PDB file of C-alpha atoms in Angstrom:
ATOM      1  CA  MET A   1     -28.789  31.029 299.981  1.00  0.00           C
ATOM      2  CA  LEU A   2     -27.286  29.800 296.706  1.00  0.00           C
ATOM      3  CA  GLN A   3     -24.379  32.173 297.251  1.00  0.00           C
ATOM      4  CA  ASN A   4     -23.674  30.585 300.676  1.00  0.00           C
ATOM      5  CA  LYS A   5     -23.521  27.092 299.096  1.00  0.00           C
ATOM      6  CA  GLY A   6     -21.119  28.309 296.436  1.00  0.00           C
ATOM      7  CA  GLN A   7     -18.945  30.005 299.018  1.00  0.00           C
ATOM      8  CA  SER A   8     -18.940  26.849 301.175  1.00  0.00           C
ATOM      9  CA  ALA A   9     -17.903  24.729 298.174  1.00  0.00           C
ATOM     10  CA  ILE A  10     -15.035  27.078 297.343  1.00  0.00           C
ATOM     11  CA  GLU A  11     -13.894  27.116 300.977  1.00  0.00           C
ATOM     12  CA  LEU A  12     -14.003  23.305 301.037  1.00  0.00           C
ATOM     13  CA  ILE A  13     -11.894  23.121 297.876  1.00  0.00           C
ATOM     14  CA  ILE A  14      -9.372  25.556 299.363  1.00  0.00           C
ATOM     15  CA  VAL A  15      -9.130  23.593 302.637  1.00  0.00           C
ATOM     16  CA  VAL A  16      -8.795  20.227 300.863  1.00  0.00           C
ATOM     17  CA  GLY A  17      -6.193  21.696 298.486  1.00  0.00           C
ATOM     18  CA  PHE A  18      -4.195  23.103 301.392  1.00  0.00           C
ATOM     19  CA  PHE A  19      -4.139  19.750 303.224  1.00  0.00           C
ATOM     20  CA  ALA A  20      -3.245  17.884 300.026  1.00  0.00           C
ATOM     21  CA  PHE A  21      -0.349  20.296 299.437  1.00  0.00           C
ATOM     22  CA  ALA A  22       0.823  19.963 303.057  1.00  0.00           C
ATOM     23  CA  PHE A  23       0.673  16.158 302.790  1.00  0.00           C
ATOM     24  CA  LEU A  24       2.676  16.244 299.559  1.00  0.00           C
ATOM     25  CA  ILE A  25       5.371  18.414 301.199  1.00  0.00           C
ATOM     26  CA  PHE A  26       5.456  16.007 304.155  1.00  0.00           C
ATOM     27  CA  LEU A  27       5.990  13.021 301.827  1.00  0.00           C
ATOM     28  CA  LEU A  28       8.720  14.879 299.958  1.00  0.00           C
ATOM     29  CA  VAL A  29      10.616  15.620 303.182  1.00  0.00           C
ATOM     30  CA  ILE A  30      10.378  11.972 304.285  1.00  0.00           C
ATOM     31  CA  HIS A  31      11.599  10.788 300.881  1.00  0.00           C
ATOM     32  CA  GLN A  32      14.595  13.133 300.974  1.00  0.00           C
ATOM     33  CA  ASN A  33      15.474  11.961 304.473  1.00  0.00           C
ATOM     34  CA  THR A  34      15.347   8.249 303.621  1.00  0.00           C
ATOM     35  CA  ALA A  35      17.311   8.792 300.379  1.00  0.00           C
ATOM     36  CA  SER A  36      20.005  10.597 302.352  1.00  0.00           C
ATOM     37  CA  GLN A  37      20.150   7.785 304.901  1.00  0.00           C
ATOM     38  CA  ARG A  38      20.467   5.146 302.143  1.00  0.00           C
ATOM     39  CA  TYR A  39      23.293   7.132 300.536  1.00  0.00           C
ATOM     40  CA  GLU A  40      25.195   7.437 303.830  1.00  0.00           C
ATOM     41  CA  ASN A  41      24.634   3.745 304.606  1.00  0.00           C
ATOM     42  CA  ARG A  42      26.102   2.723 301.240  1.00  0.00           C
ATOM     43  CA  ASN A  43      29.095   5.005 301.811  1.00  0.00           C
ATOM     44  CA  ILE A  44      29.748   3.286 305.135  1.00  0.00           C
ATOM     45  CA  LEU A  45      29.424  -0.179 303.577  1.00  0.00           C
ATOM     46  CA  VAL A  46      31.817   0.725 300.728  1.00  0.00           C
ATOM     47  CA  GLN A  47      34.319   1.910 303.328  1.00  0.00           C
ATOM     48  CA  GLU A  48      33.919  -1.281 305.385  1.00  0.00           C
ATOM     49  CA  ILE A  49      34.595  -3.502 302.368  1.00  0.00           C
ATOM     50  CA  ALA A  50      37.639  -1.459 301.328  1.00  0.00           C
ATOM     51  CA  LEU A  51      38.984  -1.622 304.884  1.00  0.00           C
ATOM     52  CA  GLN A  52      38.367  -5.378 305.008  1.00  0.00           C
ATOM     53  CA  ILE A  53      40.460  -5.903 301.870  1.00  0.00           C
ATOM     54  CA  GLN A  54      43.143  -3.504 303.120  1.00  0.00           C
ATOM     55  CA  GLN A  55      43.336  -5.313 306.475  1.00  0.00           C
ATOM     56  CA  GLU A  56      43.540  -8.755 304.843  1.00  0.00           C
ATOM     57  CA  ILE A  57      46.454  -7.587 302.679  1.00  0.00           C
ATOM     58  CA  SER A  58      48.152  -5.965 305.677  1.00  0.00           C
ATOM     59  CA  LEU A  59      47.741  -9.124 307.742  1.00  0.00           C
ATOM     60  CA  ALA A  60      49.261 -11.239 304.962  1.00  0.00           C
ATOM     61  CA  THR A  61      52.126  -8.758 304.506  1.00  0.00           C
ATOM     62  CA  ASN A  62      53.011  -8.951 308.210  1.00  0.00           C
ATOM     63  CA  SER A  63      52.708 -12.751 308.365  1.00  0.00           C
ATOM     64  CA  ILE A  64      55.339 -15.402 307.723  1.00  0.00           C
ATOM     65  CA  ASN A  65      55.815 -17.187 304.403  1.00  0.00           C
ATOM     66  CA  GLY A  66      53.225 -19.905 303.905  1.00  0.00           C
ATOM     67  CA  TYR A  67      50.382 -17.757 305.248  1.00  0.00           C
ATOM     68  CA  SER A  68      47.038 -18.586 303.626  1.00  0.00           C
ATOM     69  CA  ARG A  69      43.536 -17.374 304.351  1.00  0.00           C
ATOM     70  CA  GLN A  70      40.137 -17.048 302.690  1.00  0.00           C
ATOM     71  CA  PHE A  71      37.714 -14.175 303.107  1.00  0.00           C
ATOM     72  CA  VAL A  72      34.365 -13.415 301.510  1.00  0.00           C
ATOM     73  CA  LEU A  73      33.144 -10.173 299.947  1.00  0.00           C
ATOM     74  CA  PRO A  74      29.355  -9.704 299.697  1.00  0.00           C
ATOM     75  CA  PRO A  75      27.736  -9.766 296.225  1.00  0.00           C
ATOM     76  CA  SER A  76      26.226  -6.299 296.628  1.00  0.00           C
ATOM     77  CA  ILE A  77      26.268  -3.241 298.855  1.00  0.00           C
ATOM     78  CA  ALA A  78      22.748  -2.517 300.129  1.00  0.00           C
ATOM     79  CA  GLY A  79      21.304  -3.826 296.867  1.00  0.00           C
ATOM     80  CA  VAL A  80      23.806  -2.090 294.567  1.00  0.00           C
ATOM     81  CA  TYR A  81      26.457  -4.094 292.730  1.00  0.00           C
ATOM     82  CA  TYR A  82      30.082  -2.996 292.975  1.00  0.00           C
ATOM     83  CA  GLU A  83      33.563  -3.756 291.749  1.00  0.00           C
ATOM     84  CA  ALA A  84      36.869  -3.822 293.598  1.00  0.00           C
ATOM     85  CA  ASN A  85      40.247  -3.581 291.900  1.00  0.00           C
ATOM     86  CA  ILE A  86      43.873  -3.396 292.919  1.00  0.00           C
ATOM     87  CA  ILE A  87      45.598  -0.667 290.906  1.00  0.00           C
ATOM     88  CA  ASP A  88      49.363  -0.976 290.322  1.00  0.00           C
ATOM     89  CA  GLY A  89      49.588  -3.326 293.312  1.00  0.00           C
ATOM     90  CA  THR A  90      49.415  -0.382 295.720  1.00  0.00           C
ATOM     91  CA  THR A  91      45.828   0.894 295.814  1.00  0.00           C
ATOM     92  CA  ILE A  92      42.464  -0.751 296.412  1.00  0.00           C
ATOM     93  CA  TYR A  93      39.700   0.976 294.455  1.00  0.00           C
ATOM     94  CA  ILE A  94      36.031   0.176 295.072  1.00  0.00           C
ATOM     95  CA  TYR A  95      33.112   1.706 293.207  1.00  0.00           C
ATOM     96  CA  THR A  96      29.419   0.945 292.831  1.00  0.00           C
ATOM     97  CA  ASP A  97      27.804   0.257 289.475  1.00  0.00           C
ATOM     98  CA  ASP A  98      25.501   3.262 289.910  1.00  0.00           C
ATOM     99  CA  GLU A  99      28.666   5.435 290.052  1.00  0.00           C
ATOM    100  CA  LYS A 100      27.500   7.226 293.203  1.00  0.00           C
ATOM    101  CA  HIS A 101      29.993   5.696 295.636  1.00  0.00           C
ATOM    102  CA  ALA A 102      33.732   5.124 295.315  1.00  0.00           C
ATOM    103  CA  LEU A 103      36.746   4.848 297.594  1.00  0.00           C
ATOM    104  CA  SER A 104      40.442   4.147 297.198  1.00  0.00           C
ATOM    105  CA  LEU A 105      42.852   3.145 299.948  1.00  0.00           C
ATOM    106  CA  PRO A 106      46.582   2.395 299.910  1.00  0.00           C
ATOM    107  CA  VAL A 107      47.733  -1.188 300.330  1.00  0.00           C
ATOM    108  CA  SER A 108      51.089  -2.923 300.583  1.00  0.00           C
ATOM    109  CA  ASN A 109      52.622  -4.172 297.379  1.00  0.00           C
ATOM    110  CA  VAL A 110      50.393  -7.070 296.317  1.00  0.00           C
ATOM    111  CA  THR A 111      49.785  -9.084 293.192  1.00  0.00           C
ATOM    112  CA  ALA A 112      46.041  -9.273 293.118  1.00  0.00           C
ATOM    113  CA  GLU A 113      42.741  -9.747 291.436  1.00  0.00           C
ATOM    114  CA  VAL A 114      39.826  -9.066 293.764  1.00  0.00           C
ATOM    115  CA  ILE A 115      36.823 -11.356 293.383  1.00  0.00           C
ATOM    116  CA  ILE A 116      33.351 -10.496 294.607  1.00  0.00           C
ATOM    117  CA  GLY A 117      32.752 -13.643 296.632  1.00  0.00           C
ATOM    118  CA  THR A 118      35.415 -15.934 298.112  1.00  0.00           C
ATOM    119  CA  ASN A 119      38.996 -14.654 297.937  1.00  0.00           C
ATOM    120  CA  THR A 120      42.200 -16.494 298.829  1.00  0.00           C
ATOM    121  CA  ILE A 121      45.245 -14.578 300.016  1.00  0.00           C
ATOM    122  CA  LEU A 122      48.707 -16.144 300.300  1.00  0.00           C
ATOM    123  CA  LYS A 123      52.219 -15.138 301.232  1.00  0.00           C
ATOM    124  CA  ILE A 124      54.866 -17.002 299.267  1.00  0.00           C
ATOM    125  CA  ASN A 125      58.561 -16.008 299.060  1.00  0.00           C
ATOM    126  CA  ASN A 126      57.778 -12.683 300.803  1.00  0.00           C
ATOM    127  CA  SER A 127      55.204 -11.828 298.112  1.00  0.00           C
ATOM    128  CA  VAL A 128      51.520 -11.353 298.877  1.00  0.00           C
ATOM    129  CA  LEU A 129      49.201 -12.898 296.305  1.00  0.00           C
ATOM    130  CA  LEU A 130      45.455 -12.345 296.262  1.00  0.00           C
ATOM    131  CA  ASN A 131      43.644 -14.968 294.158  1.00  0.00           C
ATOM    132  CA  PRO A 132      46.744 -16.196 292.294  1.00  0.00           C
TER     133      PRO A 132
END
């Protein structure tokens, strides 16, 4: 009789351990899935911001002298801060502070300093100026 109680206790421990392990694996799979989705979402948002800047510069380049416009860049990308720079007047480079996301795109020749927030773009004497 005592042996049956001991065997039942061991079986209970095995069953509870198995379900705890299965639950832990389930949580791990869900965590991996949501982390992957967050990563992909941030990649898409980085691309959208880079394309927005590229399109604003392209629009100014193709406009007449005297063109002026303001556009706003968000302060963060899905909760992660980022920076955007114009390199040598021909490339927009965006990267997140966590160094997990980055993108560069070509742009027309522009004299620029990108500001996170409100940006002003102008075309004066056939030159495009971003935040002069």
